[in-house]
Coordinates of C-alpha atoms and ligand atoms in Angstrom, one line a residue:
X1 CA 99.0 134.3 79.7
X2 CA 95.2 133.6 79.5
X3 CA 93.1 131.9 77.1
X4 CA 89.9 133.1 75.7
X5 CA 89.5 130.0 73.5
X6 CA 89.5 127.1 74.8
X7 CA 92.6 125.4 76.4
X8 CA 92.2 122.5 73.6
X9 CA 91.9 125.2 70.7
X10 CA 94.9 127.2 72.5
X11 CA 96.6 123.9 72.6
X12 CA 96.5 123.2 68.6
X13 CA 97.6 126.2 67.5
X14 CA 100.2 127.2 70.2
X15 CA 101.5 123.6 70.8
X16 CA 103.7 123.2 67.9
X17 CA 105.6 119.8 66.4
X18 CA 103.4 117.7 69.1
X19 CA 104.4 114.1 68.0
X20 CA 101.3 112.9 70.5
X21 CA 97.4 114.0 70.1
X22 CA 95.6 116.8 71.9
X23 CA 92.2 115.7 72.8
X24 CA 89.7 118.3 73.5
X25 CA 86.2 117.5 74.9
X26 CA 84.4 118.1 71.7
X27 CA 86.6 115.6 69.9
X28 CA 85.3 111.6 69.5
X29 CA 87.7 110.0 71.8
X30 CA 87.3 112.2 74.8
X31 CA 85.2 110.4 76.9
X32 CA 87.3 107.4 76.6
X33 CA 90.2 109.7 76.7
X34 CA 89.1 110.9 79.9
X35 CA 88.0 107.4 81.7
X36 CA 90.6 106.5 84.6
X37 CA 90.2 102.9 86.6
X38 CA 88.3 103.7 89.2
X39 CA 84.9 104.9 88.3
X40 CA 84.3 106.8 91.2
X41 CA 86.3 109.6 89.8
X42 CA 84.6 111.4 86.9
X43 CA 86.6 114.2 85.4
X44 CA 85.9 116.5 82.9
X45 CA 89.8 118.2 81.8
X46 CA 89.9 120.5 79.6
X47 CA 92.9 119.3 77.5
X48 CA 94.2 115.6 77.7
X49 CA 97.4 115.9 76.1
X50 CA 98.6 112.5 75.0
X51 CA 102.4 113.0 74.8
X52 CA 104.2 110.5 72.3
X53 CA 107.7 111.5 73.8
X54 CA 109.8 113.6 76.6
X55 CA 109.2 116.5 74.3
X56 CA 105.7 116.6 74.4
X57 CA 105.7 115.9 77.9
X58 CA 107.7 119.3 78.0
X59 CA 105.5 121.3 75.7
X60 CA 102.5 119.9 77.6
X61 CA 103.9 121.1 81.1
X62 CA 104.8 124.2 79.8
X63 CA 101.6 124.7 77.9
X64 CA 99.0 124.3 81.4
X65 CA 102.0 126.5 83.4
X66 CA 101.6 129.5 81.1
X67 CA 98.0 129.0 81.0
X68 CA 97.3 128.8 84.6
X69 CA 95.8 125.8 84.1
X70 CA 95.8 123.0 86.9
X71 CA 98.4 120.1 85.3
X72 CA 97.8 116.4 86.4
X73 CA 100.1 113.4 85.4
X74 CA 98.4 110.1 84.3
X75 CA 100.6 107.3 84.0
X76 CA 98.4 103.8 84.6
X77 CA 95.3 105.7 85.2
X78 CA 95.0 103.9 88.3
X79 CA 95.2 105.9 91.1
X80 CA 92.2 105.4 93.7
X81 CA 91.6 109.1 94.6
X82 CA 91.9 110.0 90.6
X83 CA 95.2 111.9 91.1
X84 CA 95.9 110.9 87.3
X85 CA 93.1 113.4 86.0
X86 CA 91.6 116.7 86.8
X87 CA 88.6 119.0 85.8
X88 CA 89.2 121.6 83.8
X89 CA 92.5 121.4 83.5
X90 CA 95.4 119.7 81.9
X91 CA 96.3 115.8 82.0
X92 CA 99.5 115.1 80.9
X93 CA 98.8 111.4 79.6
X94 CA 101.8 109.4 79.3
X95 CA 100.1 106.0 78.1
X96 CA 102.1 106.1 74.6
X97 CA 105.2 106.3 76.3
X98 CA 106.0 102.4 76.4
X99 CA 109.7 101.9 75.5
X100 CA 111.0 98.8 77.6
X101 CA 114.7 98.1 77.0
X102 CA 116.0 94.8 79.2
X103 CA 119.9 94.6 79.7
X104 CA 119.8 90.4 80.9
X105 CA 124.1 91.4 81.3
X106 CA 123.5 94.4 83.2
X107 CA 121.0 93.1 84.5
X108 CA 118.8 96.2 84.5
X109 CA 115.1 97.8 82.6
X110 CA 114.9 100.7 80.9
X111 CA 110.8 101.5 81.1
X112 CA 109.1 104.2 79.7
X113 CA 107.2 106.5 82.0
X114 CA 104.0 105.4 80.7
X115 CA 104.4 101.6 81.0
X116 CA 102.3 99.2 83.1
X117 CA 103.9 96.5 85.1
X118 CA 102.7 93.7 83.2
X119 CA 104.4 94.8 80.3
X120 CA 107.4 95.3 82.2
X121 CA 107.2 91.5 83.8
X122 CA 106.8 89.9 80.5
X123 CA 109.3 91.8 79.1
X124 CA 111.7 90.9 82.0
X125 CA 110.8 87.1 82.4
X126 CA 111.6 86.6 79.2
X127 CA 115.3 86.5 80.7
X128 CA 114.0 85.0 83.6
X129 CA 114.2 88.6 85.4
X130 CA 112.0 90.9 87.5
X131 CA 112.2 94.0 89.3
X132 CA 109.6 94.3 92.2
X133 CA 106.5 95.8 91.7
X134 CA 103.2 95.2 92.8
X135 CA 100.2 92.9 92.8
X136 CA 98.1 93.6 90.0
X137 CA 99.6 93.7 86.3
X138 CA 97.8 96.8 84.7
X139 CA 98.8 99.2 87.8
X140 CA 100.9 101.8 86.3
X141 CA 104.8 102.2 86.9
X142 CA 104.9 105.9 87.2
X143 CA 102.5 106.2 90.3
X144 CA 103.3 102.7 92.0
X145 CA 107.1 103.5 92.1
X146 CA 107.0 107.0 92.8
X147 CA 104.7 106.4 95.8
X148 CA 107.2 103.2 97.2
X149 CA 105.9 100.4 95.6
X150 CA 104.3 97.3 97.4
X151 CA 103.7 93.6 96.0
X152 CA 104.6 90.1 95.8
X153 CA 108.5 90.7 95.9
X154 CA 108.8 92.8 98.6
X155 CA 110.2 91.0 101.2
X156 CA 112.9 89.3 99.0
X157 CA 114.1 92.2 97.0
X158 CA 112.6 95.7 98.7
X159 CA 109.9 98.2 97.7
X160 CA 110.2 98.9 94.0
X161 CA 112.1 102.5 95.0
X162 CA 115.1 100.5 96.6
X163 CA 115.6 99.1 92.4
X164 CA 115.4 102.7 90.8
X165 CA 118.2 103.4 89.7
X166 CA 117.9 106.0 87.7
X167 CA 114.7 108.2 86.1
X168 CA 114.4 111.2 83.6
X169 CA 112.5 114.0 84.3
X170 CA 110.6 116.8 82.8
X171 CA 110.7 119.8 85.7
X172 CA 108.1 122.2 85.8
X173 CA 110.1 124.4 84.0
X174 CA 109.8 122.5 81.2
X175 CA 113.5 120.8 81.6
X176 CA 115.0 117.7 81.3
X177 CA 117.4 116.3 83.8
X178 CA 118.3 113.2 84.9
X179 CA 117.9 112.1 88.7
X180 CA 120.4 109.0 90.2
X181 CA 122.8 108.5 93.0
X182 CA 125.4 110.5 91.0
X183 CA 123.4 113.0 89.2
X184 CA 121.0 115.2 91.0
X185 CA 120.7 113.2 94.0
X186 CA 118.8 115.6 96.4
X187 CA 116.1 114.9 93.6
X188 CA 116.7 111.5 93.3
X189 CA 116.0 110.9 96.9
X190 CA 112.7 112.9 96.8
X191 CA 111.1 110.7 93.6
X192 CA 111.9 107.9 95.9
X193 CA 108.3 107.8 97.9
X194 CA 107.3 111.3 97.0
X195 CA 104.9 111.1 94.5
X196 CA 104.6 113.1 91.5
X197 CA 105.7 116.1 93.0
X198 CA 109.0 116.9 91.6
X199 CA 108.4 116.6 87.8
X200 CA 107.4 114.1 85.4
X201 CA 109.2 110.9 85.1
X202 CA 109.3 109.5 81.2
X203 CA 111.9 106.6 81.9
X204 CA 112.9 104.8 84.8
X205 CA 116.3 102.3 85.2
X206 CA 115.0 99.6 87.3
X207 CA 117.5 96.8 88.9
X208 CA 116.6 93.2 87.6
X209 CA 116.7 90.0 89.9
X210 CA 116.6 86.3 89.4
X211 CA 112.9 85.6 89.5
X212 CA 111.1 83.1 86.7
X213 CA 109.0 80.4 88.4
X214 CA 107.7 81.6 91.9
X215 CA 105.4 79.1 94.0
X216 CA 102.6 81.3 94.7
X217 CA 98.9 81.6 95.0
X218 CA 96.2 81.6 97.6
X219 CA 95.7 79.5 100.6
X220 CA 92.2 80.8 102.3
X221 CA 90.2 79.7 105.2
X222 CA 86.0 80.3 105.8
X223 CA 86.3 83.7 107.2
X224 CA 84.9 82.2 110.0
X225 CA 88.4 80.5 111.2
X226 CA 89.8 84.6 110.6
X227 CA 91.1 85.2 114.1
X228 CA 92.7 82.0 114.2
X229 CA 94.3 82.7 110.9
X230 CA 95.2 86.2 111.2
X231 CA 96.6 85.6 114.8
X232 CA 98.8 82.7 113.3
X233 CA 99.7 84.8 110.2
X234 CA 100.8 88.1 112.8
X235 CA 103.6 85.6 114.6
X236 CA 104.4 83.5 111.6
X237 CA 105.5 85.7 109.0
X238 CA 107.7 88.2 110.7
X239 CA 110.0 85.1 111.3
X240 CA 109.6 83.6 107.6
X241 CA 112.7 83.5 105.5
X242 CA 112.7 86.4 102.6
X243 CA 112.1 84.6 99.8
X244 CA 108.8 83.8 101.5
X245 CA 106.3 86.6 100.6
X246 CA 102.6 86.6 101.8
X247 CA 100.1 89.1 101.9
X248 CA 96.9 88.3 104.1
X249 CA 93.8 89.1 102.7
X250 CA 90.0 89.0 103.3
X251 CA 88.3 88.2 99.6
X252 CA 85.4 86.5 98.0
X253 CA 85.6 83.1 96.5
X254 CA 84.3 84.3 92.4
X255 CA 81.6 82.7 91.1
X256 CA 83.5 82.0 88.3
X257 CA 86.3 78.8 87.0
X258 CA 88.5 77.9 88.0
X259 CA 87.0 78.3 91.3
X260 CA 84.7 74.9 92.6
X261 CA 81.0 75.7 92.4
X262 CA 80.3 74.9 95.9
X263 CA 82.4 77.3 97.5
X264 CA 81.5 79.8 95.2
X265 CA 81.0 83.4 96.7
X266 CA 81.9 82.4 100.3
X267 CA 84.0 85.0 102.3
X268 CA 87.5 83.8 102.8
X269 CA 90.1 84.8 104.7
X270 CA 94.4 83.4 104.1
X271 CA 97.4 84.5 102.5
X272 CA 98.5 84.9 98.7
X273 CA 102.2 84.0 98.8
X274 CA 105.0 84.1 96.3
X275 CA 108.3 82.2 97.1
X276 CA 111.4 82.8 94.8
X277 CA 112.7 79.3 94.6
X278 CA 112.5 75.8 94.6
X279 CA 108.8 74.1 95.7
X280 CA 110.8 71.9 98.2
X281 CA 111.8 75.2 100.1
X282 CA 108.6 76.7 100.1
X283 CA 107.0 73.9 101.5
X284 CA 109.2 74.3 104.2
X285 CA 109.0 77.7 104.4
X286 CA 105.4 77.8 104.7
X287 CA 105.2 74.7 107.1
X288 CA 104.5 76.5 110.4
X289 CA 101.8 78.3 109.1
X290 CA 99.7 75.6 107.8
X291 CA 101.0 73.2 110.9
X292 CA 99.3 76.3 113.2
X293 CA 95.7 75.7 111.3
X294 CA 93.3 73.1 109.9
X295 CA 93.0 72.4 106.7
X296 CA 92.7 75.1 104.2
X297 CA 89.5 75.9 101.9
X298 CA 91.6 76.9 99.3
X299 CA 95.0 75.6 98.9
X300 CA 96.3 77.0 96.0
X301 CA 100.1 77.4 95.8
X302 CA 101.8 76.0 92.7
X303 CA 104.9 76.5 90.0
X304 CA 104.2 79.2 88.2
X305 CA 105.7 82.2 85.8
X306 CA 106.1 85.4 88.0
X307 CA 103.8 87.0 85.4
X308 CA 100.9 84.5 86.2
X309 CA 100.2 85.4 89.7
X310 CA 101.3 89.0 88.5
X311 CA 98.1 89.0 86.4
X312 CA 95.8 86.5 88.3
X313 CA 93.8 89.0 89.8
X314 CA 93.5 90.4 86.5
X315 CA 90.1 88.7 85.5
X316 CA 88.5 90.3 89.1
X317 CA 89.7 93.7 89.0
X318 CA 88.9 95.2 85.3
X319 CA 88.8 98.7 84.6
X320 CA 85.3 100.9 85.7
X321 CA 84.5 99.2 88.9
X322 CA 83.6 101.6 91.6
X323 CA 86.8 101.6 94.3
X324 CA 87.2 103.4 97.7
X325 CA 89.9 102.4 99.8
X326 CA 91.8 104.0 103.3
X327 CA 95.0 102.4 104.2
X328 CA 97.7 102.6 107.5
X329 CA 100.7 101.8 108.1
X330 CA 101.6 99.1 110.7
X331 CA 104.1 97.9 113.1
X332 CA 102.2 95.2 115.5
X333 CA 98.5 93.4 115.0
X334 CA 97.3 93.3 118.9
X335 CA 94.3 91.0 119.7
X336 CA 92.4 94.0 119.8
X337 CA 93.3 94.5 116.0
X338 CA 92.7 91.0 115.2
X339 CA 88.9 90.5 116.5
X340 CA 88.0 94.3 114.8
X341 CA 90.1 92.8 111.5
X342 CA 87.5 89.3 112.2
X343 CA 84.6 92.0 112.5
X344 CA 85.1 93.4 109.2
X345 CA 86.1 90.8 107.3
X346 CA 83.0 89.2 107.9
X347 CA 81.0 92.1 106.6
X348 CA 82.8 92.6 103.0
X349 CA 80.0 95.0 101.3
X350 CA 80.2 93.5 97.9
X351 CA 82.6 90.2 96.4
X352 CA 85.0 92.6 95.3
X353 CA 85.4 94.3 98.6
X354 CA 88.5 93.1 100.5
X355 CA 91.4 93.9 102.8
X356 CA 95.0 93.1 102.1
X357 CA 97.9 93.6 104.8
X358 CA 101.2 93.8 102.8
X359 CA 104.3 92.8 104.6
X360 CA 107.0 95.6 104.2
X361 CA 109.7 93.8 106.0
X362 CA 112.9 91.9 104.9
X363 CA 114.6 93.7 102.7
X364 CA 112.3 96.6 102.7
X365 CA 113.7 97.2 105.9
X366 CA 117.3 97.4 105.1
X367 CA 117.1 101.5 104.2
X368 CA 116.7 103.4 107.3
X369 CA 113.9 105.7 107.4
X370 CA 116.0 109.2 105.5
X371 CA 117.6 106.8 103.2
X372 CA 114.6 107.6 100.8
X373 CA 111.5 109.5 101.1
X374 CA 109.4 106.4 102.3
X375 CA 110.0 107.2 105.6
X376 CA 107.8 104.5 107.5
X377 CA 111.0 101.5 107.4
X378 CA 110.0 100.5 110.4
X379 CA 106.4 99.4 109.5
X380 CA 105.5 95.6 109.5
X381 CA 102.5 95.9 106.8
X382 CA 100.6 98.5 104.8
X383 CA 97.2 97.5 105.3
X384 CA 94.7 98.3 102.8
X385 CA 90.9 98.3 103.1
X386 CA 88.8 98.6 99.9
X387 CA 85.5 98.6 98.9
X388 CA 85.1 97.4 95.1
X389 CA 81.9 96.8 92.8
X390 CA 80.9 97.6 89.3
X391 CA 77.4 99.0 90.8
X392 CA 77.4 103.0 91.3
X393 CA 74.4 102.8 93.9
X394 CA 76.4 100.7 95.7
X395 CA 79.1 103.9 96.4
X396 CA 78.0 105.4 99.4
X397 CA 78.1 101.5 100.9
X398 CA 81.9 100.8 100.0
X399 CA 83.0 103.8 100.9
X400 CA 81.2 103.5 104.7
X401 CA 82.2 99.6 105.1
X402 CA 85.7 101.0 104.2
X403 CA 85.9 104.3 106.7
X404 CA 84.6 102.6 109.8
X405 CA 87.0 99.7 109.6
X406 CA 90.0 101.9 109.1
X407 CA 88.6 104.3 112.0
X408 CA 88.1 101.2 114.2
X409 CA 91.4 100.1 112.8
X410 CA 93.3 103.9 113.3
X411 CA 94.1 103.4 116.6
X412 CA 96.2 100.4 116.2
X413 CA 98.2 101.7 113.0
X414 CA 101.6 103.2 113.1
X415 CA 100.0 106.9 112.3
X416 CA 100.7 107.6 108.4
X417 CA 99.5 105.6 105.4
X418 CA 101.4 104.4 102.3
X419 CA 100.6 107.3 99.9
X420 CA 99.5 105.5 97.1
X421 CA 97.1 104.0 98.9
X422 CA 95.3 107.3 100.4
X423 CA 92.3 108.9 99.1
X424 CA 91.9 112.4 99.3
X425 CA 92.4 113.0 103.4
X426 CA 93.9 116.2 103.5
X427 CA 97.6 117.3 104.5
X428 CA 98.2 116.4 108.1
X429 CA 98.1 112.7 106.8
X430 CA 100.0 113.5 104.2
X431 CA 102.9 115.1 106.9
X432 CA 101.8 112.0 108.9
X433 CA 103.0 109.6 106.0
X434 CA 106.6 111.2 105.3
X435 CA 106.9 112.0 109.3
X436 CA 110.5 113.4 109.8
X437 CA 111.3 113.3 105.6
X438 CA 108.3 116.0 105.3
X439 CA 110.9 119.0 105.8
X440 CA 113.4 118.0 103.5
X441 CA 111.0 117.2 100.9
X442 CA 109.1 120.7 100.9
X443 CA 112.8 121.9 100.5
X444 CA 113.6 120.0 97.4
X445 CA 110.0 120.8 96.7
X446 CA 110.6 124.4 96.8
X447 CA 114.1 123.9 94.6
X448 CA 112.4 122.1 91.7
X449 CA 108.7 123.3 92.2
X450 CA 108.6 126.4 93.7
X451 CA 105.2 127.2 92.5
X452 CA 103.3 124.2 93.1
X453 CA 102.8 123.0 89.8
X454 CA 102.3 119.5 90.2
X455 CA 99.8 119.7 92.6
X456 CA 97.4 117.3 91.6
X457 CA 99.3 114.0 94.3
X458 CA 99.5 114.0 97.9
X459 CA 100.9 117.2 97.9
X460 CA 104.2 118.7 99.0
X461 CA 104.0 121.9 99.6
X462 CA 107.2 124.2 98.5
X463 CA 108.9 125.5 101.7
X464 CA 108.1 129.0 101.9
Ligands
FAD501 C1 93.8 97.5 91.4 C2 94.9 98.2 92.0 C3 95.9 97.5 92.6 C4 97.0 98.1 93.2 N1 98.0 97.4 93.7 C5 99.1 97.9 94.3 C6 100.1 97.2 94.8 O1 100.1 96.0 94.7 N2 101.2 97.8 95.3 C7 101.3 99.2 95.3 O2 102.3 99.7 95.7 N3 100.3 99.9 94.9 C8 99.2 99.3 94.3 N4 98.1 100.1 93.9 C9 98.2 101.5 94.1 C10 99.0 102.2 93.0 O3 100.3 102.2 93.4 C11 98.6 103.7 92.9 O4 97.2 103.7 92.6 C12 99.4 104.4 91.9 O5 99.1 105.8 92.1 C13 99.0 104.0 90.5 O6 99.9 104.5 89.6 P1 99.4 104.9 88.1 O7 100.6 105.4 87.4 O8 98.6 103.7 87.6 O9 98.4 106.0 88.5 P2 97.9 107.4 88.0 O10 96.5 107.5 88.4 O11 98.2 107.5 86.5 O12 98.8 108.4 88.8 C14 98.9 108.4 90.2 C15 99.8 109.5 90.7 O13 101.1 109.3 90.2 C16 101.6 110.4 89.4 N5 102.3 109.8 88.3 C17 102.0 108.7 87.6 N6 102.9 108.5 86.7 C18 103.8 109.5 86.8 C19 105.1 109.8 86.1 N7 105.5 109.0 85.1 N8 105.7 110.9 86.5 C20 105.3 111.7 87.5 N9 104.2 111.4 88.2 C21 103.4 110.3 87.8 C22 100.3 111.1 89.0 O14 100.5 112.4 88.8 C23 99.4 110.9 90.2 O15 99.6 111.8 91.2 C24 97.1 99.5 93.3 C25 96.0 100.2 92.7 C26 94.9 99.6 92.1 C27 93.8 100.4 91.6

């Protein structure tokens, strides 16, 4: 079928019992409709179709298939290559789909597929519970755990895949069905690191753990002292106990409270840490590492909810800032890696800019590598380099900075990338990133997608 209206026009009258709101671009809320996090992307679709429930998600899916039209799936909006929007085509936005349901005796979340994580965590901690998720609060659930799922709990309770239990799907048939261990399973492995490519999820059944008060925060060093630091990180953390979780990171002090004055906007280099339980242990915990070093610049670990460090890079990190980001996957950080890493750091573009190695070991590694789609198990960190500033003429800057750190970094990565962490870098690194799972997934691809409808991710393409 093809439309000789337009798709929003088509929409309204075809479209019927839509509990949601079709926005078209001539209607008022369209350009804010339209806006995703990172500003870099600027999308025109022809139809944002806000669904209100699993049926409209249906109808919506069903609608752009009909019509030809391209279909992309916004959850958090956050996505650094803008695979939550399109032009000219169809976004299926999910962002009124926020049903959270906690269990505290089962011990499980119920989360709507349009949920961010912060709502999730204060939800949760209201029982003293969490799932793991990632590092910033108003990163969407839907893309972060369909990709794998990174953050401040990985270590002590896995990537955020290895707590789905459960999810519900539309198909691009327009279906429902229901994806767990028991029920659809070839499916329920493929969500698991695969992206939006199977259908759209509009709940998820998360696993809950005991986490309430972590002790967590920043400890940075001058970026100066970031050889010393990194080098001292690379043979400290591997050995750490689990409940110990550290990312390193280069950053810029803000120039902003609670920060002191004086060391406002100086480059730093350290760890953010989160340790699930008591303060006695983490000291102990994180004794080697600050025993290795001088005194830090920023010592910063305290008592606090899991939702506060959830959310304290909040304030830094607001929607519209211009972001461009590359990202590897790695297994060992040689001396080689180590002075390029000291290079870099030293030459952040903006105060936004930064780099971030996540640790992906513990109980990350526990799967092997075809237990899920995530196939890289046997990866130490997912590092991350990203160019951020609110400044558009500063694009072109960020984005450079970024690329010729991760190609002098390339070399000493493990080969693929975490896939939500990829821009748009065409399908050899997207084979690269599921390695030996690629097969089976353009199988189960070609079972639940044969035509390639949800195309707008790092693509799977359906086994011919
Ligand atoms: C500031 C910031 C911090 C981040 N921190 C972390 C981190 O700590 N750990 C980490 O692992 N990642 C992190 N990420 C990366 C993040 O996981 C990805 O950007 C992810 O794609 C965001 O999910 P979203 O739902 O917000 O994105 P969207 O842009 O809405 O969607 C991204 C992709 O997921 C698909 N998708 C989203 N929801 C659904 C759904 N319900 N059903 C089917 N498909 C869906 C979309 O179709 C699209 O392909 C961060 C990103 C940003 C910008």
């Amino acid at each position: 079928m093809s439309t000789s209206t337009s798709p929003a026009s088509a929409a309204r009258k075809e479209v019927t019992s839509f509990e949601g709101s079709l926005i078209g671009p001539e209607d008022a809320d369209y350009e804010e409709a339209r806006k995703v996090y990172n500003a870099m992307i600027d999308k025109r679709p022809a139809l944002i179709a806000r669904c209100a429930t699993a049926d409209d998600v249906a109808k919506a899916v069903s609608f752009a298939r009909d019509h030809d039209l391209l279909l992309a799936v916004r959850g958090g909006g956050h996505n650094g290559a803008g695979l939550g929007t399109c032009d000219d085509g169809v976004v299926t936005d999910l962002s009124l789909l926020k049903n959270i349901a906690v269990d505290p005796e089962a011990r499980t979340v119920r989360v709507g597929g349009g949920c961010t994580w912060g709502e999730v965590d204060a939800a949760t901690n209201e029982h003293g519970l969490a799932t793991p998720s990632g590092i910033i609060s108003t990163t969407g659930v839907g893309g972060l755990t369909l990709g794998g799922g990174l953050g401040n709990l990985t270590r002590t309770c896995g990537l955020t895949i290895d707590n789905l239990l459960e999810a519900e799907l539309v198909l691009a048939n327009g279906e429902r069905v229901r994806a767990s261990a028991d029920e659809n399973s070839d499916l329920f492995w493929a969500i698991r690191g695969g992206g939006g490519n199977f259908g759209v999820v509009t709940s998820f059944l998360f696993r809950l753990h005991d986490v309430d008060t972590i002790i967590g925060g920043p400890t940075f060093w001058p970026v100066e002292a970031a050889a010393d630091v990194l080098s001292a990180y690379r043979e400290f953390l591997p050995n750490a106990p689990r409940e110990l979780n550290a990312f390193f990171a280069f950053n810029t002090v803000p120039p902003a409270p609670p920060f002191p004055e004086e060391i406002h906007m100086r480059k730093i280099c350290g760890t953010v840490s989160c340790y699930v339980g008591s303060e006695e242990d983490a000291a102990k915990a994180l004794a080697p590492f600050l025993e290795a070093l001088p005194e830090p610049l920023l010592p910063g670990t305290a008592p606090m909810p899991f939702p506060a460090l959830q959310s304290a890079f909040d304030g830094v990190y607001p929607p519209g800032d211009q972001w461009y980001w590359r990202a590897d996957f790695v297994k060992e950080i040689p001396d080689e890696a180590v002075e390029i890493h000291a290079r870099f750091g030293a030459e952040m573009p903006t105060w936004k800019s930064g780099m971030h190695l996540y640790p992906i070991d513990g109980a990350a590694h526990e799967p092997g590598p075809s237990d899920t789609a995530w196939s890289y198990r046997d990866a130490n960190w997912g590092s991350v380099m990203v160019g951020v500033d609110p400044d558009p003429a500063n694009a072109d800057v960020l984005r450079q900075w970024a690329v010729d750190y991760f190609d002098a970094l390339h070399p000493h990565s493990a080969g693929g990338a975490y896939v939500n962490m990829m821009m748009d870098e065409g399908q050899e690194r997207v084979r690269a990133s599921y390695r030996d799972n690629y097969d089976r997934l353009a199988q189960i691809k070609s079972t639940y997608d044969p035509e390639n409808v949800f195309r707008v991710n790092q693509n799977i393409e359906p086994k011919a």
